[in-house]
JSON list of C-alpha atoms in Angstrom, two decimals:
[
{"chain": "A", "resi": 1, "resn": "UNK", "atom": "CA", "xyz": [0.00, 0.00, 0.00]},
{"chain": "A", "resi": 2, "resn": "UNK", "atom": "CA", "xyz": [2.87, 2.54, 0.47]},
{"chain": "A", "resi": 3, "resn": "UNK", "atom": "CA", "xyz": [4.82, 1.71, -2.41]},
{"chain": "A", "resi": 4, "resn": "UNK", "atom": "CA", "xyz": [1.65, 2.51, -4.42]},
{"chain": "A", "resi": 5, "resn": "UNK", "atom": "CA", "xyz": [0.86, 5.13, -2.94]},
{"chain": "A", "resi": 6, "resn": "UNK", "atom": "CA", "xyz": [4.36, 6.97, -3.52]},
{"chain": "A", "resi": 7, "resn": "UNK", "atom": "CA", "xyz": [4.19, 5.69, -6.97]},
{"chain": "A", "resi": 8, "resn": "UNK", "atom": "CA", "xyz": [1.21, 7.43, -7.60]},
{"chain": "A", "resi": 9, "resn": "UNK", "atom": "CA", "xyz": [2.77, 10.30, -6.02]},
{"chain": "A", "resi": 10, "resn": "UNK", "atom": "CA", "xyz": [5.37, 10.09, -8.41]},
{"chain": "A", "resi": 11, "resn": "UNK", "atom": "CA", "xyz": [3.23, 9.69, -11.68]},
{"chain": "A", "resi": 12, "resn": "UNK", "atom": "CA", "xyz": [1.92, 13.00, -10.59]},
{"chain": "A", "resi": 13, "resn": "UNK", "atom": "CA", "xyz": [5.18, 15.08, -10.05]},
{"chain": "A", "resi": 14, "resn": "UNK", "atom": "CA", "xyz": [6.08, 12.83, -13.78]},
{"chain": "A", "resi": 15, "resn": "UNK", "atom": "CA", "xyz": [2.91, 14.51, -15.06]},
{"chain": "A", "resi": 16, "resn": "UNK", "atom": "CA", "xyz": [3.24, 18.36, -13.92]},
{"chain": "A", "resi": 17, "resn": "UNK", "atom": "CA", "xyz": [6.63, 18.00, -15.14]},
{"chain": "A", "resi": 18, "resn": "UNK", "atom": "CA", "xyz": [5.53, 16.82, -18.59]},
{"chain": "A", "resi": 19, "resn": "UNK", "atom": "CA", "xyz": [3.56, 19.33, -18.80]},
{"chain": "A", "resi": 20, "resn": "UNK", "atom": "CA", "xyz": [6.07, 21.97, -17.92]},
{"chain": "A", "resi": 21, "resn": "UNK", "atom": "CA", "xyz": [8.73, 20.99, -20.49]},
{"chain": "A", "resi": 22, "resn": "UNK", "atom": "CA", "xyz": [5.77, 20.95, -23.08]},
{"chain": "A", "resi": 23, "resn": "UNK", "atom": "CA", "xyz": [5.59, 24.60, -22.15]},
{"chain": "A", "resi": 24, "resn": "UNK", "atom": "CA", "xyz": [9.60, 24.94, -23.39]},
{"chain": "A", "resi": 25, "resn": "UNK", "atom": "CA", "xyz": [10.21, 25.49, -19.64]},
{"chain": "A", "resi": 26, "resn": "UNK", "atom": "CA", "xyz": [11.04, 23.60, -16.81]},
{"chain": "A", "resi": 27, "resn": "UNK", "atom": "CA", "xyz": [9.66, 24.96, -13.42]},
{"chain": "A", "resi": 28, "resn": "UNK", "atom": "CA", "xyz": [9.66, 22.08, -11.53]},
{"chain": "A", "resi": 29, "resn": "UNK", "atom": "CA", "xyz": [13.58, 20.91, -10.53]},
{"chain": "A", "resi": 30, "resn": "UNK", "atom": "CA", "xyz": [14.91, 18.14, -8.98]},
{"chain": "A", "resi": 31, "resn": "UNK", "atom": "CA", "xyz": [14.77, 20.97, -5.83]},
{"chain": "A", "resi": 32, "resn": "UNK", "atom": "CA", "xyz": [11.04, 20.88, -5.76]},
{"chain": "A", "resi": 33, "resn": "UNK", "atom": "CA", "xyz": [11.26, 17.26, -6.09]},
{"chain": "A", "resi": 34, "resn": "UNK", "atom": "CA", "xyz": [12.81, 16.92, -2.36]},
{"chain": "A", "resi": 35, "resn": "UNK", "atom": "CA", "xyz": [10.73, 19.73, -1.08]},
{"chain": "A", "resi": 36, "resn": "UNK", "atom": "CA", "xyz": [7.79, 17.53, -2.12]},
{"chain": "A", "resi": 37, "resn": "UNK", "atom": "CA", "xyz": [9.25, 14.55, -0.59]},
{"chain": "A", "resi": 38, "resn": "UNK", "atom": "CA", "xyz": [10.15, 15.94, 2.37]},
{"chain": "A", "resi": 39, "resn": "UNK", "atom": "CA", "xyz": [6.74, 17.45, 3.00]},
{"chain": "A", "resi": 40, "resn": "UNK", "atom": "CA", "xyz": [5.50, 14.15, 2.48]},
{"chain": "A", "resi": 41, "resn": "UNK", "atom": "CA", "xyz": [7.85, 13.22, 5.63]},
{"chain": "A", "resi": 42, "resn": "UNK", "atom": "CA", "xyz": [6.83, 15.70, 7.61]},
{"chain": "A", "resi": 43, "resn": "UNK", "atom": "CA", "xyz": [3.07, 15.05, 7.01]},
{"chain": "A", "resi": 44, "resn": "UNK", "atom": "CA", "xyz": [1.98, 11.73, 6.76]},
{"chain": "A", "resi": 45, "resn": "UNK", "atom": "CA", "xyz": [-1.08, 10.63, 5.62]},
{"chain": "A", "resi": 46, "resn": "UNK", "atom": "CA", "xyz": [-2.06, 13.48, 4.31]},
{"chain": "A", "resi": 47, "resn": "UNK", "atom": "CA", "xyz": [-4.11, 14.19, 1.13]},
{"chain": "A", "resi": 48, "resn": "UNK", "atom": "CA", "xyz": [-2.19, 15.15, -2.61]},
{"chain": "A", "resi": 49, "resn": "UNK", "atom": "CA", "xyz": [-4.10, 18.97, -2.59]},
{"chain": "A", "resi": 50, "resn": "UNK", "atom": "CA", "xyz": [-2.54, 19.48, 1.21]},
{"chain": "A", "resi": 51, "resn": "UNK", "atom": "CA", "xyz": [0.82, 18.65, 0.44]},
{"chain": "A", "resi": 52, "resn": "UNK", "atom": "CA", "xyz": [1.48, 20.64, -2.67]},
{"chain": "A", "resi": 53, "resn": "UNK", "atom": "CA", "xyz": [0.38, 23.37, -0.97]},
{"chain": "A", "resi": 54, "resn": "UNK", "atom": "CA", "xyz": [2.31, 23.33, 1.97]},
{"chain": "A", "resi": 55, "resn": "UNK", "atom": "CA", "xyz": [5.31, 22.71, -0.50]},
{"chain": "A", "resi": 56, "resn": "UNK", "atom": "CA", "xyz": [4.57, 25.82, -2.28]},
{"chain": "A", "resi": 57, "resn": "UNK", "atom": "CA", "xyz": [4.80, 24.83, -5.95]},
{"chain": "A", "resi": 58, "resn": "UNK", "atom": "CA", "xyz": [3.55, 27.21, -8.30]},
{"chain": "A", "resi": 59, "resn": "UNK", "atom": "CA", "xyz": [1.17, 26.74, -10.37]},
{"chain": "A", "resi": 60, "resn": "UNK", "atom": "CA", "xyz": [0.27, 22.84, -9.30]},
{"chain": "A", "resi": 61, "resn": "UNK", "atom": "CA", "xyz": [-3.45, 22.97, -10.19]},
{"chain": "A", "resi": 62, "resn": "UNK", "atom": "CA", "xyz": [-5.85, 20.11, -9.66]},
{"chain": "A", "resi": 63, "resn": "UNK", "atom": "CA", "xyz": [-6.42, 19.24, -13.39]},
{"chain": "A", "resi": 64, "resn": "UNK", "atom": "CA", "xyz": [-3.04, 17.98, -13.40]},
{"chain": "A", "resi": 65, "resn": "UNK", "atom": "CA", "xyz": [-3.42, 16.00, -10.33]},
{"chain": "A", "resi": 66, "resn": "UNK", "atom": "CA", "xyz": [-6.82, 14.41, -11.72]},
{"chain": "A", "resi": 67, "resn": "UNK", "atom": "CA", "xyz": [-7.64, 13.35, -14.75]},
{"chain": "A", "resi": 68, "resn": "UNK", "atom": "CA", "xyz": [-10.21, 14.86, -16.96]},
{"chain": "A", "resi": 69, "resn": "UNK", "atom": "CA", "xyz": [-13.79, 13.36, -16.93]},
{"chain": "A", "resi": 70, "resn": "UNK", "atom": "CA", "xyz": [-14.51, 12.16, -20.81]},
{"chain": "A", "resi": 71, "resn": "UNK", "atom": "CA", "xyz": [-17.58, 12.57, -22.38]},
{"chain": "A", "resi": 72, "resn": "UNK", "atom": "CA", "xyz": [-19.34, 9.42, -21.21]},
{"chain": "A", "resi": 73, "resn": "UNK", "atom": "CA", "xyz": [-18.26, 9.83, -17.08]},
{"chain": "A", "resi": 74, "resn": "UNK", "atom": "CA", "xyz": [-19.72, 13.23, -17.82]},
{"chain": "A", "resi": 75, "resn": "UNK", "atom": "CA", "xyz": [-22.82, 11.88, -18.88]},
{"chain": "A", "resi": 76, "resn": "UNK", "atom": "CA", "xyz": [-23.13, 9.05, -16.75]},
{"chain": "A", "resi": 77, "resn": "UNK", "atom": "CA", "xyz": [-22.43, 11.81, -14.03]},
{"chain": "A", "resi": 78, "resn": "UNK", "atom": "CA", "xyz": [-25.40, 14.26, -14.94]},
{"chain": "A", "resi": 79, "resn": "UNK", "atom": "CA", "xyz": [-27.70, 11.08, -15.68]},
{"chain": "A", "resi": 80, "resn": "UNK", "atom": "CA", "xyz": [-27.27, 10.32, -11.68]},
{"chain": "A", "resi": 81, "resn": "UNK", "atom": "CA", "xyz": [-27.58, 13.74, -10.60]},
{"chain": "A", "resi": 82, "resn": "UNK", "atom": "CA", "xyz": [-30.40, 14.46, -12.79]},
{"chain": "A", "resi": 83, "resn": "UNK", "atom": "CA", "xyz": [-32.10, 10.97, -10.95]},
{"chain": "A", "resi": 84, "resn": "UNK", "atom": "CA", "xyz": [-31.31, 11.76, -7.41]},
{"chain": "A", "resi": 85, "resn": "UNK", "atom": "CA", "xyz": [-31.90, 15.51, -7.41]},
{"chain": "A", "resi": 86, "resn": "UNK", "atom": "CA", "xyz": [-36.04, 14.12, -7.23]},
{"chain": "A", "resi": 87, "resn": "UNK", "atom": "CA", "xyz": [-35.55, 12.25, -4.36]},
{"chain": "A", "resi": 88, "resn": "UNK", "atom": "CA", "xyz": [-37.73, 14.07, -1.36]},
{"chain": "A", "resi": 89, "resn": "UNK", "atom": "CA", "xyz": [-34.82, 14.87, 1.54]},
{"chain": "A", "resi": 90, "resn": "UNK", "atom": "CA", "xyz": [-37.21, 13.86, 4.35]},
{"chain": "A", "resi": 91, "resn": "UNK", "atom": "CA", "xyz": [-36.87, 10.16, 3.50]},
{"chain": "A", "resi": 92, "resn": "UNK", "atom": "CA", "xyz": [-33.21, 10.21, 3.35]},
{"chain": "A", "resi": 93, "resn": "UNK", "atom": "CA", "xyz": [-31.65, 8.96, 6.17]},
{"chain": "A", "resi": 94, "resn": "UNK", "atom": "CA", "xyz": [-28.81, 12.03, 7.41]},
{"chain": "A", "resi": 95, "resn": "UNK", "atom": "CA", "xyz": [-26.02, 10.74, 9.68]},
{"chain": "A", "resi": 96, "resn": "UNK", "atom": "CA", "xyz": [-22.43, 12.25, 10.54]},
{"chain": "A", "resi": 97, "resn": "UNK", "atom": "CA", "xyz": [-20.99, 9.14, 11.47]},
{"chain": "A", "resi": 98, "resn": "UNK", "atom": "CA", "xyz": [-18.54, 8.97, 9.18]},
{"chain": "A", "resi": 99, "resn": "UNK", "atom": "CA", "xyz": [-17.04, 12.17, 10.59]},
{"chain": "A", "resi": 100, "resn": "UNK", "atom": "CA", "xyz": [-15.91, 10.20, 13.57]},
{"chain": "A", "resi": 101, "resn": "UNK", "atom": "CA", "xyz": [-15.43, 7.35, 12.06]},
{"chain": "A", "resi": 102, "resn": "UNK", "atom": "CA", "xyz": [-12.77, 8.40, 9.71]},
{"chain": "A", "resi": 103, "resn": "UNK", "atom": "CA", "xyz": [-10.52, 5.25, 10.25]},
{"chain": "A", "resi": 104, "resn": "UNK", "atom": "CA", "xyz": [-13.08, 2.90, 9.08]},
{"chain": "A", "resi": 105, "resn": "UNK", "atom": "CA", "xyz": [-14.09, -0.57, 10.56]},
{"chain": "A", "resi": 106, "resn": "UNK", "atom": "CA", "xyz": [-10.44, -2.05, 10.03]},
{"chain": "A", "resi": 107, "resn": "UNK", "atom": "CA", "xyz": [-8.44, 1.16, 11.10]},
{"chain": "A", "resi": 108, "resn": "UNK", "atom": "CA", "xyz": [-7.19, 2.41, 7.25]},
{"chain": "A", "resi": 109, "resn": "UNK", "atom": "CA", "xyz": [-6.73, 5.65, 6.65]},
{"chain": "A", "resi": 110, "resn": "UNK", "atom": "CA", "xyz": [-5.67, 7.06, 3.48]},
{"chain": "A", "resi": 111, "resn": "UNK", "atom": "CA", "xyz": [-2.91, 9.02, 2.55]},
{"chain": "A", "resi": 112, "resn": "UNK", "atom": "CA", "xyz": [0.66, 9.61, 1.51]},
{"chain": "A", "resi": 113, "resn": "UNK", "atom": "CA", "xyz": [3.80, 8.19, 2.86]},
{"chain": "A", "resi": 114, "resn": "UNK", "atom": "CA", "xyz": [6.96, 8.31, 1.67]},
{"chain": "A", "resi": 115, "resn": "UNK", "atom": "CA", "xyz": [9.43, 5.38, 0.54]},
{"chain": "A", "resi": 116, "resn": "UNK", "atom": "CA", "xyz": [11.25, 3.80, 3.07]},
{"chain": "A", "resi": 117, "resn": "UNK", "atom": "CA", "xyz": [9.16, 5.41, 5.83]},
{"chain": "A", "resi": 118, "resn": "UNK", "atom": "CA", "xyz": [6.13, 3.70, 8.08]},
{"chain": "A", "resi": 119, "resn": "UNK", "atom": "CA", "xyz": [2.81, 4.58, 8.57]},
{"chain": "A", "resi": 120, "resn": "UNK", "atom": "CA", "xyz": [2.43, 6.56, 12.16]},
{"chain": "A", "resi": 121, "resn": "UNK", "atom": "CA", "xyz": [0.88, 4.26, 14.85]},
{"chain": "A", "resi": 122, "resn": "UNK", "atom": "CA", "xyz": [-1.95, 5.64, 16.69]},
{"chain": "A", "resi": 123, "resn": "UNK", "atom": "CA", "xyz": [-4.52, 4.29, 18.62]},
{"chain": "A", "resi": 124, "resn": "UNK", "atom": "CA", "xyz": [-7.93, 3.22, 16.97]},
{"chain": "A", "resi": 125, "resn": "UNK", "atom": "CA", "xyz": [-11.62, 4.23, 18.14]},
{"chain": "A", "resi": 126, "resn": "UNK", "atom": "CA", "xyz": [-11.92, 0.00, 18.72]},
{"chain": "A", "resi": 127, "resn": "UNK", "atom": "CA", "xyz": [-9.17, -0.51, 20.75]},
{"chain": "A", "resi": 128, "resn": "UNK", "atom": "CA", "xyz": [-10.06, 2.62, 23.05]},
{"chain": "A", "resi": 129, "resn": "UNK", "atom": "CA", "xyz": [-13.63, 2.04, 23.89]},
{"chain": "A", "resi": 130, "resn": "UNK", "atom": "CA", "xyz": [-16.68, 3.52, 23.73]},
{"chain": "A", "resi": 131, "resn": "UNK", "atom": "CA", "xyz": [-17.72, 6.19, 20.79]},
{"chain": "A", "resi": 132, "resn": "UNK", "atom": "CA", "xyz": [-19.30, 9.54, 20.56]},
{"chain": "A", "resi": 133, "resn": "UNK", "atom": "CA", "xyz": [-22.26, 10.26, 18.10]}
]
């Protein structure tokens, strides 16, 4: 799970730095490179958006972090929206339990870590006891 994690970590930086040397220019160096990685030592388990913007790259926008929807996920998109956006709200059922249950069931959470480096230990909502809702 880490190792593809920080490969898709890497396929990212690989992809804002294609598209900076299609551009004739090369912004991102092997500098901004470590300052990446080292952010994502600092901050573990953290999301893509956070850590490029605590490393301060410029111009590191989200369309290069993401793929573009194509025509058909666009559709297929609206189509559910479109189905869904009838539904009367008083028969949905509205819960915030996933805000405290971020970790899941089986105590994953997701985020980056670096190569070479372990996830942070910390102690789960089941091993502690009792929860708050």
């Amino acid at each position: 799970m880490i190792t593809e994690q920080s490969n898709v970590l890497l396929q990212i930086v690989n992809r804002v730095r294609k598209k900076r040397v299609e551009k004739k220019r090369c912004i991102l160096y092997a500098r901004d490179l470590r300052r990446i990685k080292r952010e994502v030592t600092r901050n573990t388990l953290t999301s893509s958006a956070s850590i490029f913007q605590k490393s301060t790259l410029p111009g590191v926008s989200r369309s290069t972090r993401c793929l573009v929807l194509r025509d058909v996920a666009q559709l297929k998109r609206q189509d559910w929206a479109k189905k869904y956006l009838k539904t009367d709200s008083s028969k949905v059922l509205w819960t915030d339990e996933m805000r405290v249950t971020l970790d899941g069931p089986d105590g994953w959470a997701r985020g980056w870590i670096s190569n070479g480096h372990r996830a942070p230990l910390w102690v789960r909502r089941q091993q502690v006891g009792g929860g708050v809702l």
